[in-house]
Each structure stands twice: as C-alpha cells, then as structure tokens.
Short mmCIF file of C-alpha atoms in Angstrom, two decimals:
data_model
loop_
_atom_site.label_atom_id
_atom_site.label_comp_id
_atom_site.label_asym_id
_atom_site.label_seq_id
_atom_site.Cartn_x
_atom_site.Cartn_y
_atom_site.Cartn_z
CA MET K 22 -149.26 -25.67 39.49
CA GLU K 23 -149.36 -25.69 44.13
CA ARG K 24 -151.34 -29.22 43.32
CA VAL K 25 -148.23 -30.38 41.41
CA LYS K 26 -145.63 -29.29 43.63
CA ARG K 27 -147.56 -30.96 46.31
CA ALA K 28 -147.86 -34.30 44.64
CA LYS K 29 -144.36 -34.52 43.48
CA LEU K 30 -143.52 -33.87 47.14
CA ALA K 31 -145.68 -36.09 49.12
CA GLU K 32 -144.50 -38.92 45.35
CA LEU K 33 -140.67 -37.84 47.55
CA PHE K 34 -141.82 -38.09 51.02
CA ARG K 35 -143.26 -42.11 49.94
CA LYS K 36 -139.68 -43.11 48.71
CA ASP K 37 -138.13 -45.14 51.23
CA TYR K 38 -134.52 -43.92 51.55
CA VAL K 39 -136.30 -40.42 51.81
CA GLN K 40 -138.64 -42.42 54.79
CA THR K 41 -134.91 -44.25 56.28
CA VAL K 42 -133.22 -40.30 56.19
CA ILE K 43 -136.12 -38.74 58.42
CA MET K 44 -136.37 -42.11 60.67
CA VAL K 45 -131.89 -41.32 61.35
CA ILE K 46 -132.59 -37.69 61.88
CA ILE K 47 -135.60 -37.82 63.54
CA ALA K 48 -133.45 -41.09 66.22
CA ILE K 49 -130.25 -38.54 66.48
CA VAL K 50 -132.42 -35.38 67.78
CA LEU K 51 -134.43 -37.62 70.14
CA VAL K 52 -130.66 -39.38 71.32
CA ILE K 53 -129.63 -35.52 71.59
CA VAL K 54 -132.44 -34.05 73.51
CA PHE K 55 -132.20 -37.39 75.97
CA TRP K 56 -128.57 -36.61 76.61
CA PHE K 57 -128.89 -33.16 77.10
CA GLY K 58 -132.34 -33.58 79.55
CA LEU K 59 -129.58 -36.17 81.62
CA ARG K 60 -127.34 -33.13 81.68
CA ALA K 61 -129.66 -30.81 82.72
CA ALA K 62 -131.41 -32.95 85.32
CA PHE K 63 -128.48 -34.10 86.91
CA ARG K 64 -126.61 -31.04 86.69
CA THR K 65 -123.22 -32.63 85.27
CA GLU K 66 -121.83 -32.65 81.85
CA HIS K 67 -121.46 -36.45 82.65
CA PRO K 68 -124.58 -38.10 83.83
CA LEU K 69 -123.67 -41.38 82.53
CA LEU K 70 -120.59 -42.79 82.44
CA ALA K 71 -119.08 -46.24 81.90
CA VAL K 72 -116.46 -47.45 84.72
CA ALA K 73 -113.03 -47.60 82.57
CA SER K 74 -111.15 -50.02 85.13
CA GLY K 75 -111.33 -52.61 88.19
CA SER K 76 -110.04 -49.89 90.87
CA MET K 77 -113.24 -49.56 92.51
CA GLU K 78 -114.13 -53.41 92.55
CA PRO K 79 -116.08 -55.12 94.53
CA VAL K 80 -118.80 -51.99 94.73
CA LEU K 81 -118.17 -51.10 90.47
CA TYR K 82 -116.16 -53.57 88.13
CA LYS K 83 -115.20 -52.54 84.62
CA GLY K 84 -118.19 -52.07 82.05
CA ASP K 85 -120.49 -50.52 84.73
CA LEU K 86 -122.77 -48.01 83.41
CA ILE K 87 -123.00 -45.42 86.29
CA LEU K 88 -125.41 -42.82 86.90
CA VAL K 89 -123.83 -39.63 88.50
CA GLN K 90 -125.40 -36.61 90.12
CA GLY K 91 -123.79 -33.13 90.11
CA VAL K 92 -122.79 -31.08 93.20
CA GLN K 93 -122.73 -27.45 93.98
CA ASN K 94 -119.40 -27.56 95.99
CA ALA K 95 -117.34 -29.87 97.56
CA LEU K 96 -119.05 -29.73 100.72
CA GLU K 97 -122.16 -31.92 99.50
CA ILE K 98 -119.22 -34.86 99.67
CA HIS K 99 -119.07 -37.14 102.25
CA VAL K 100 -115.95 -38.42 103.12
CA ALA K 101 -114.50 -41.30 104.73
CA PRO K 102 -112.69 -44.38 104.61
CA LYS K 103 -114.50 -47.62 102.77
CA ASP K 104 -114.04 -49.54 106.43
CA ALA K 105 -116.02 -46.80 108.06
CA ASN K 106 -119.72 -47.33 109.41
CA SER K 107 -120.47 -44.43 106.58
CA PRO K 108 -118.30 -44.78 103.81
CA GLY K 109 -117.71 -41.98 102.29
CA ASP K 110 -119.29 -40.71 98.39
CA ILE K 111 -117.84 -42.46 95.25
CA ILE K 112 -117.13 -39.02 93.01
CA VAL K 113 -116.12 -38.49 89.73
CA PHE K 114 -113.78 -36.64 88.45
CA HIS K 115 -110.73 -35.08 86.51
CA LYS K 116 -107.60 -36.56 86.91
CA PRO K 117 -105.45 -33.53 88.15
CA THR K 118 -102.60 -34.75 86.28
CA TYR K 119 -102.15 -34.59 82.69
CA PRO K 120 -104.05 -36.44 80.75
CA PRO K 121 -107.34 -35.03 82.60
CA ASP K 122 -108.96 -38.45 82.13
CA LEU K 123 -112.48 -38.83 83.78
CA ILE K 124 -111.90 -41.27 87.08
CA VAL K 125 -114.00 -42.90 90.29
CA HIS K 126 -112.47 -43.37 93.07
CA ARG K 127 -113.74 -42.45 96.72
CA ALA K 128 -113.81 -39.42 98.71
CA VAL K 129 -111.45 -41.25 101.69
CA GLY K 130 -110.64 -37.30 103.08
CA ASN K 131 -110.22 -33.43 102.58
CA ASP K 132 -106.68 -31.24 102.69
CA THR K 133 -108.21 -27.52 104.09
CA ASP K 134 -104.29 -26.11 104.69
CA THR K 135 -104.36 -23.76 101.94
CA SER K 136 -107.94 -24.48 100.31
CA TYR K 137 -110.32 -26.98 99.81
CA TYR K 138 -108.99 -30.78 98.73
CA LEU K 139 -110.32 -34.16 98.61
CA ILE K 140 -108.13 -36.97 98.74
CA THR K 141 -109.03 -39.80 96.93
CA GLN K 142 -108.72 -44.03 96.53
CA GLY K 143 -110.28 -46.82 94.58
CA ASP K 144 -111.21 -49.31 96.84
CA ALA K 145 -109.46 -52.15 95.38
CA ASN K 146 -106.08 -49.65 95.58
CA PRO K 147 -103.64 -50.08 99.17
CA GLY K 148 -103.53 -46.30 99.35
CA PRO K 149 -104.72 -42.93 98.48
CA ASP K 150 -104.18 -41.29 95.19
CA GLY K 151 -101.07 -39.78 94.04
CA TRP K 152 -102.78 -36.29 93.92
CA LYS K 153 -105.34 -34.22 95.65
CA VAL K 154 -108.85 -33.29 93.97
CA ARG K 155 -109.63 -29.49 93.33
CA GLU K 156 -113.06 -28.35 93.68
CA SER K 157 -112.97 -27.79 90.03
CA ASP K 158 -112.27 -31.22 89.06
CA ILE K 159 -115.12 -32.65 90.47
CA VAL K 160 -117.47 -33.59 88.12
CA GLY K 161 -120.15 -35.35 90.44
CA LYS K 162 -121.06 -38.68 92.78
CA TYR K 163 -122.58 -41.85 92.08
CA THR K 164 -126.05 -42.12 92.53
CA GLY K 165 -125.97 -46.04 93.34
CA VAL K 166 -127.21 -46.89 90.14
CA LYS K 167 -125.88 -48.88 87.70
CA VAL K 168 -126.26 -51.14 85.04
CA PRO K 169 -123.61 -53.76 84.52
CA LEU K 170 -121.75 -54.77 82.22
CA LEU K 171 -122.92 -52.15 79.74
CA GLY K 172 -120.62 -49.44 79.94
CA HIS K 173 -118.44 -51.77 77.75
CA ILE K 174 -120.21 -50.69 74.65
CA ALA K 175 -119.31 -47.47 75.44
CA LEU K 176 -115.40 -48.19 76.11
CA PHE K 177 -115.49 -50.03 72.86
CA PHE K 178 -116.36 -46.74 70.72
CA GLU K 179 -113.90 -44.54 73.07
CA PRO K 180 -110.92 -43.93 70.64
CA LEU K 181 -111.75 -41.04 68.33
CA GLN K 182 -111.11 -43.81 65.32
CA VAL K 183 -113.66 -46.38 66.59
CA LYS K 184 -116.10 -43.48 66.34
CA VAL K 185 -115.72 -42.64 63.09
CA ALA K 186 -115.51 -46.46 61.75
CA PHE K 187 -118.64 -47.12 63.15
CA ILE K 188 -120.51 -44.28 61.84
CA LEU K 189 -118.32 -45.00 58.03
CA LEU K 190 -119.97 -48.63 58.21
CA TRP K 191 -123.29 -47.02 58.95
CA ILE K 192 -123.15 -45.29 55.90
CA ILE K 193 -122.20 -47.50 53.60
CA LEU K 194 -124.18 -49.96 55.02
CA LEU K 195 -127.57 -47.79 54.69
CA ILE K 196 -126.16 -46.84 50.52
CA ILE K 197 -126.01 -50.61 50.62
CA LEU K 198 -129.69 -50.78 51.41
CA GLU K 199 -130.89 -48.16 49.37
CA LEU K 200 -129.38 -49.21 46.01
CA VAL K 201 -129.85 -52.94 46.23
CA PRO K 202 -133.48 -52.51 46.06
CA LEU K 203 -133.18 -49.82 43.33
CA SER K 204 -130.94 -52.05 41.49
CA ARG K 205 -133.72 -54.88 41.52
CA GLU K 206 -136.43 -52.26 40.64
CA LYS K 207 -134.38 -51.55 37.77
CA VAL K 208 -133.69 -55.61 36.42
CA GLU K 209 -137.54 -56.16 37.12
CA GLU K 210 -138.19 -53.17 35.03
CA SER K 211 -135.46 -54.13 32.03
CA GLN K 212 -136.92 -57.53 32.88
CA THR K 213 -140.61 -56.88 31.59
CA GLU K 214 -139.78 -55.11 29.17
CA THR K 215 -137.70 -57.40 26.84
CA LYS K 216 -140.16 -60.38 27.44
CA PRO K 217 -141.84 -61.64 24.00
CA LEU K 218 -145.78 -61.15 24.21
#
C-alpha cells in the first residue's frame, strides 16, 4: 500500500504543471527571502527605490534604481548645500504632507528651534522644499550605488491596477501553457486510437 502511494506521488511530481507550480513557489520564496534579507542588511523598509522624478538631476535621473541605507537618527546625516565642498547627503523620506510619498532629496540644512528637523531640496529645484522633515519621516540615505534605467520597471508597476493585471496575465499564461500540451496529447491519443491497422 505504501509503495503504491509513493509511486502515485512520484508520478504526480513528474507532471509538468506540478513542476511549474513548484518552480513558481520556489521563485516567490527566493524573492521574498532576498527582499527581507536586504531590508535587514540595510536597516530600512525600502533598501531599493526607483527615483520617480527628475528633481535630483544631474546626480540621479528618473528611473534610476538606488540603494538606500537606514540611519539610526538624523544626526548621522551630513547636512550641507549641494554646492558645498562636501555636499549634504541625499536622503529618502516620507513627504510630511498628504499623500506621504517617498521623496529623494538632498539634506541642505536643519532647524533645531524646537526639535531636530531637516531642510531638503532637490538638486534641480531652485529652492528648498516647502516642508521640514522630521526624524521619524526619514527612511535612509542614498549609498551612492545606482542602476540607471532599471527603476522604470518598478515605476511601471507602481499603480495597484497594473500589478493585479500583470499577476492575472501571468496566471492566464501559465494556465494556457499547461492546457495546450494536454489538449495536444488528447488529440494525439484519439488519433492513434482511431487509426485503422
């Protein structure tokens, strides 16, 4: 009885669609492990980020994929104008106003009147941003590592509707790829059964 169960299980795992499902699950698990590993290694929720605008040109361009390192507190961030001998750090932060989008700008100053705030500015912008960044809004600082253009893929999938449509298309494609060979096998079987000798 046990041998029959093992044989059936082995036969099931030899089927293409089961192998495809297993490979997809393994790929998903590897991506999740990689993502959480990056988050832990760089101490931030957003270790990889696509630059969404041209406000940091010529240092960062729209579509650049950047690597972000988390910071323990705002004092780790070097603050200075972009034209200084040692320009301020480029930081990633949640915009203090609604919606709280992620912004990539340079820390150009600070305000310590009541508590510690950073003043930020995009390198391509004529003046500082119209808000002050609290320490709790800081995601991290740019490490200097970027991959040009690769961020366009992430920007394309930004809206939820696009993500859902993409996942549905993949599921439909996998189903079609599994059903077409099965239907061919059935046609071939019926043809071999009906052939006269």
